[in-house]
Tab-separated table of C-alpha atoms in Angstrom:
chain	number	residue	atom	x	y	z
A	1127	MET	CA	-33.931	-96.286	-87.727
A	1128	LYS	CA	-35.883	-99.492	-88.428
A	1129	LYS	CA	-33.209	-101.546	-86.649
A	1130	ILE	CA	-33.507	-99.439	-83.475
A	1131	LEU	CA	-37.308	-99.680	-83.501
A	1132	THR	CA	-37.166	-103.442	-84.090
A	1133	LEU	CA	-34.629	-103.936	-81.279
A	1134	LEU	CA	-36.724	-101.758	-78.945
A	1135	ILE	CA	-39.898	-103.793	-79.617
A	1136	ILE	CA	-38.080	-107.132	-79.247
A	1137	GLY	CA	-36.444	-105.898	-76.015
A	1138	ILE	CA	-39.811	-104.824	-74.575
A	1139	LEU	CA	-41.396	-108.171	-75.501
A	1140	ILE	CA	-38.540	-110.073	-73.824
A	1141	LEU	CA	-38.815	-107.942	-70.671
A	1142	ILE	CA	-42.584	-108.444	-70.601
A	1143	GLY	CA	-42.012	-112.192	-70.898
A	1144	PHE	CA	-39.879	-112.076	-67.752
A	1145	ARG	CA	-42.432	-109.747	-66.099
A	1146	ALA	CA	-39.830	-107.042	-65.716
A	1147	ILE	CA	-42.190	-104.375	-67.047
A	1148	ALA	CA	-45.479	-103.814	-65.307
A	1149	ILE	CA	-48.293	-101.361	-65.742
A	1150	PRO	CA	-49.310	-99.772	-62.425
A	1151	HIS	CA	-52.787	-100.699	-61.291
A	1152	GLU	CA	-54.536	-98.340	-58.846
A	1153	LYS	CA	-56.467	-100.968	-56.926
A	1154	LEU	CA	-56.458	-100.641	-53.151
A	1155	THR	CA	-56.469	-103.848	-51.177
A	1156	GLU	CA	-57.470	-103.893	-47.531
A	1157	ASN	CA	-56.076	-106.785	-45.560
A	1158	LYS	CA	-57.795	-107.732	-42.340
A	1159	PRO	CA	-55.892	-109.607	-39.670
A	1160	LEU	CA	-56.853	-113.200	-38.997
A	1161	ASN	CA	-56.704	-112.743	-35.244
A	1162	LEU	CA	-59.936	-110.870	-34.517
A	1163	ASN	CA	-60.262	-108.713	-31.437
A	1164	PRO	CA	-62.464	-110.507	-28.887
A	1165	LEU	CA	-64.157	-107.215	-27.914
A	1166	GLN	CA	-65.845	-105.421	-30.799
A	1167	LEU	CA	-69.125	-103.721	-29.927
A	1168	GLU	CA	-71.144	-101.344	-32.047
A	1169	ILE	CA	-73.879	-99.268	-30.438
A	1170	VAL	CA	-76.434	-97.997	-32.980
A	1171	ILE	CA	-78.868	-95.273	-31.884
A	1172	GLU	CA	-81.773	-94.296	-34.110
A	1173	GLY	CA	-85.077	-92.530	-33.725
A	1174	GLY	CA	-88.415	-94.256	-33.874
A	1175	PHE	CA	-91.981	-94.318	-32.639
A	1176	LEU	CA	-92.214	-92.456	-29.285
A	1177	GLY	CA	-88.450	-92.342	-28.728
A	1178	TYR	CA	-85.152	-94.029	-29.466
A	1179	ILE	CA	-84.152	-97.558	-30.459
A	1180	ILE	CA	-80.726	-98.667	-29.240
A	1181	SER	CA	-79.033	-101.773	-30.689
A	1182	ILE	CA	-75.811	-103.267	-29.374
A	1183	ILE	CA	-74.071	-105.495	-31.940
A	1184	ASN	CA	-71.261	-107.895	-31.033
A	1185	SER	CA	-68.956	-108.501	-34.007
A	1186	GLY	CA	-66.107	-109.903	-31.918
A	1187	THR	CA	-65.171	-113.522	-31.335
A	1188	GLU	CA	-66.316	-114.007	-27.727
A	1189	ARG	CA	-69.590	-113.793	-25.815
A	1190	ILE	CA	-69.804	-110.411	-24.097
A	1191	THR	CA	-71.664	-109.847	-20.854
A	1192	GLY	CA	-71.910	-106.416	-19.304
A	1193	ASN	CA	-73.990	-103.377	-18.449
A	1194	ILE	CA	-74.835	-100.238	-20.393
A	1195	THR	CA	-75.935	-96.944	-18.916
A	1196	ILE	CA	-77.167	-94.432	-21.466
A	1197	GLU	CA	-78.613	-90.931	-21.236
A	1198	ILE	CA	-80.092	-88.986	-24.137
A	1199	ILE	CA	-80.961	-85.316	-23.784
A	1200	THR	CA	-83.154	-84.011	-26.592
A	1201	GLU	CA	-83.474	-80.298	-27.283
A	1202	ALA	CA	-86.288	-79.444	-29.699
A	1203	MET	CA	-88.556	-76.487	-30.386
A	1204	VAL	CA	-91.295	-78.032	-28.207
A	1205	VAL	CA	-90.809	-81.059	-25.977
A	1206	VAL	CA	-93.887	-82.065	-23.968
A	1207	PHE	CA	-92.064	-84.808	-22.092
A	1208	GLY	CA	-89.102	-87.077	-22.614
A	1209	ALA	CA	-86.446	-84.401	-23.045
A	1210	ASN	CA	-84.150	-86.327	-20.694
A	1211	LEU	CA	-84.263	-90.121	-21.163
A	1212	SER	CA	-81.977	-92.616	-19.466
A	1213	ASN	CA	-81.736	-96.353	-19.010
A	1214	GLU	CA	-79.493	-98.974	-17.449
A	1215	SER	CA	-79.524	-102.486	-18.900
A	1216	SER	CA	-77.578	-105.703	-18.681
A	1217	PHE	CA	-76.708	-107.584	-21.851
A	1218	ASN	CA	-75.331	-110.975	-22.835
A	1219	ILE	CA	-74.497	-111.088	-26.550
A	1220	ASP	CA	-73.337	-114.049	-28.636
A	1221	PRO	CA	-70.228	-113.656	-30.827
A	1222	LEU	CA	-70.237	-112.643	-34.490
A	1223	LYS	CA	-73.321	-110.538	-35.096
A	1224	GLY	CA	-75.299	-111.196	-31.937
A	1225	THR	CA	-77.532	-108.230	-31.045
A	1226	PHE	CA	-79.277	-106.758	-28.013
A	1227	ASN	CA	-82.046	-104.175	-28.560
A	1228	PHE	CA	-83.951	-101.895	-26.211
A	1229	LYS	CA	-86.013	-98.712	-26.439
A	1230	LEU	CA	-85.966	-95.398	-24.617
A	1231	GLN	CA	-89.515	-94.065	-24.528
A	1232	PRO	CA	-91.560	-91.861	-24.490
A	1233	LEU	CA	-90.554	-88.685	-26.260
A	1234	ILE	CA	-93.277	-86.358	-27.441
A	1235	GLY	CA	-92.228	-83.139	-29.095
A	1236	PHE	CA	-92.138	-81.070	-32.241
A	1237	GLY	CA	-89.460	-79.317	-34.253
A	1238	SER	CA	-85.809	-79.541	-35.131
A	1239	ALA	CA	-83.969	-81.585	-32.521
A	1240	THR	CA	-80.430	-81.917	-31.261
A	1241	CYS	CA	-79.716	-85.120	-29.340
A	1242	TYR	CA	-76.852	-85.319	-26.852
A	1243	ILE	CA	-75.965	-88.952	-26.199
A	1244	SER	CA	-73.679	-90.091	-23.391
A	1245	GLY	CA	-73.150	-93.266	-21.467
A	1246	VAL	CA	-70.887	-95.990	-20.179
A	1247	VAL	CA	-70.479	-99.627	-21.188
A	1248	GLN	CA	-69.086	-101.751	-18.356
A	1249	ILE	CA	-67.545	-105.132	-19.217
A	1250	ASP	CA	-65.562	-107.123	-16.628
A	1251	ASP	CA	-64.988	-104.113	-14.324
A	1252	ILE	CA	-63.633	-102.051	-17.244
A	1253	GLU	CA	-65.638	-98.969	-18.218
A	1254	TYR	CA	-65.855	-97.634	-21.769
A	1255	PRO	CA	-67.437	-94.147	-21.748
A	1256	PHE	CA	-68.904	-92.630	-24.910
A	1257	GLU	CA	-70.367	-89.289	-25.878
A	1258	THR	CA	-71.763	-87.970	-29.161
A	1259	VAL	CA	-74.246	-85.537	-30.703
A	1260	THR	CA	-76.741	-86.092	-33.503
A	1261	ASN	CA	-79.436	-84.030	-35.197
A	1262	GLY	CA	-82.962	-84.864	-36.167
A	1263	TYR	CA	-86.589	-83.832	-36.165
A	1264	ALA	CA	-89.335	-84.594	-33.641
A	1265	PHE	CA	-92.782	-84.882	-35.164
A	1266	ILE	CA	-95.172	-85.263	-32.215
A	1267	ILE	CA	-94.853	-89.010	-31.492
A	1268	PHE	CA	-92.216	-89.944	-34.089
A	1269	LEU	CA	-88.549	-89.012	-33.901
A	1270	ILE	CA	-86.478	-88.900	-37.073
A	1271	CYS	CA	-82.777	-88.551	-36.343
A	1272	ASP	CA	-79.485	-89.369	-37.996
A	1273	GLU	CA	-78.491	-92.931	-37.208
A	1274	LYS	CA	-75.469	-92.764	-34.945
A	1275	SER	CA	-72.977	-95.613	-34.492
A	1276	ILE	CA	-70.514	-95.837	-31.619
A	1277	PHE	CA	-67.702	-98.395	-31.824
A	1278	ILE	CA	-66.080	-99.928	-28.743
A	1279	THR	CA	-62.993	-102.078	-29.332
């Protein structure tokens, strides 16, 4: 019995020396490609003082010039004015974390709010429509809503 145990231990040590035995390791590795997509936009919509703050972030590799048309319909318990806000803007954003910010104002209301967001980003005669819904709370002149991100690639 001792000979079998000794041979088993020596065999395992030899196999480990040749890296033939490995212990599984549950580590996930995410590889990102080296060739980045030239068009990577993120549109972040969040509530703020008197309305919404919209940020467009360019995380691609090229300068992006285009237009954005956005419409936000807010349904709350009481909305004095600003239930339907829209804007059309032109942007020119530098590559790798360049940003463009603008505000949609004013919104005055009170109560639990549901925000329906829709719009179109137009870049080089190609249109990228988007549509989403978020929830929040309107407190007279301040709007607290879930930050919503829209990705365009």
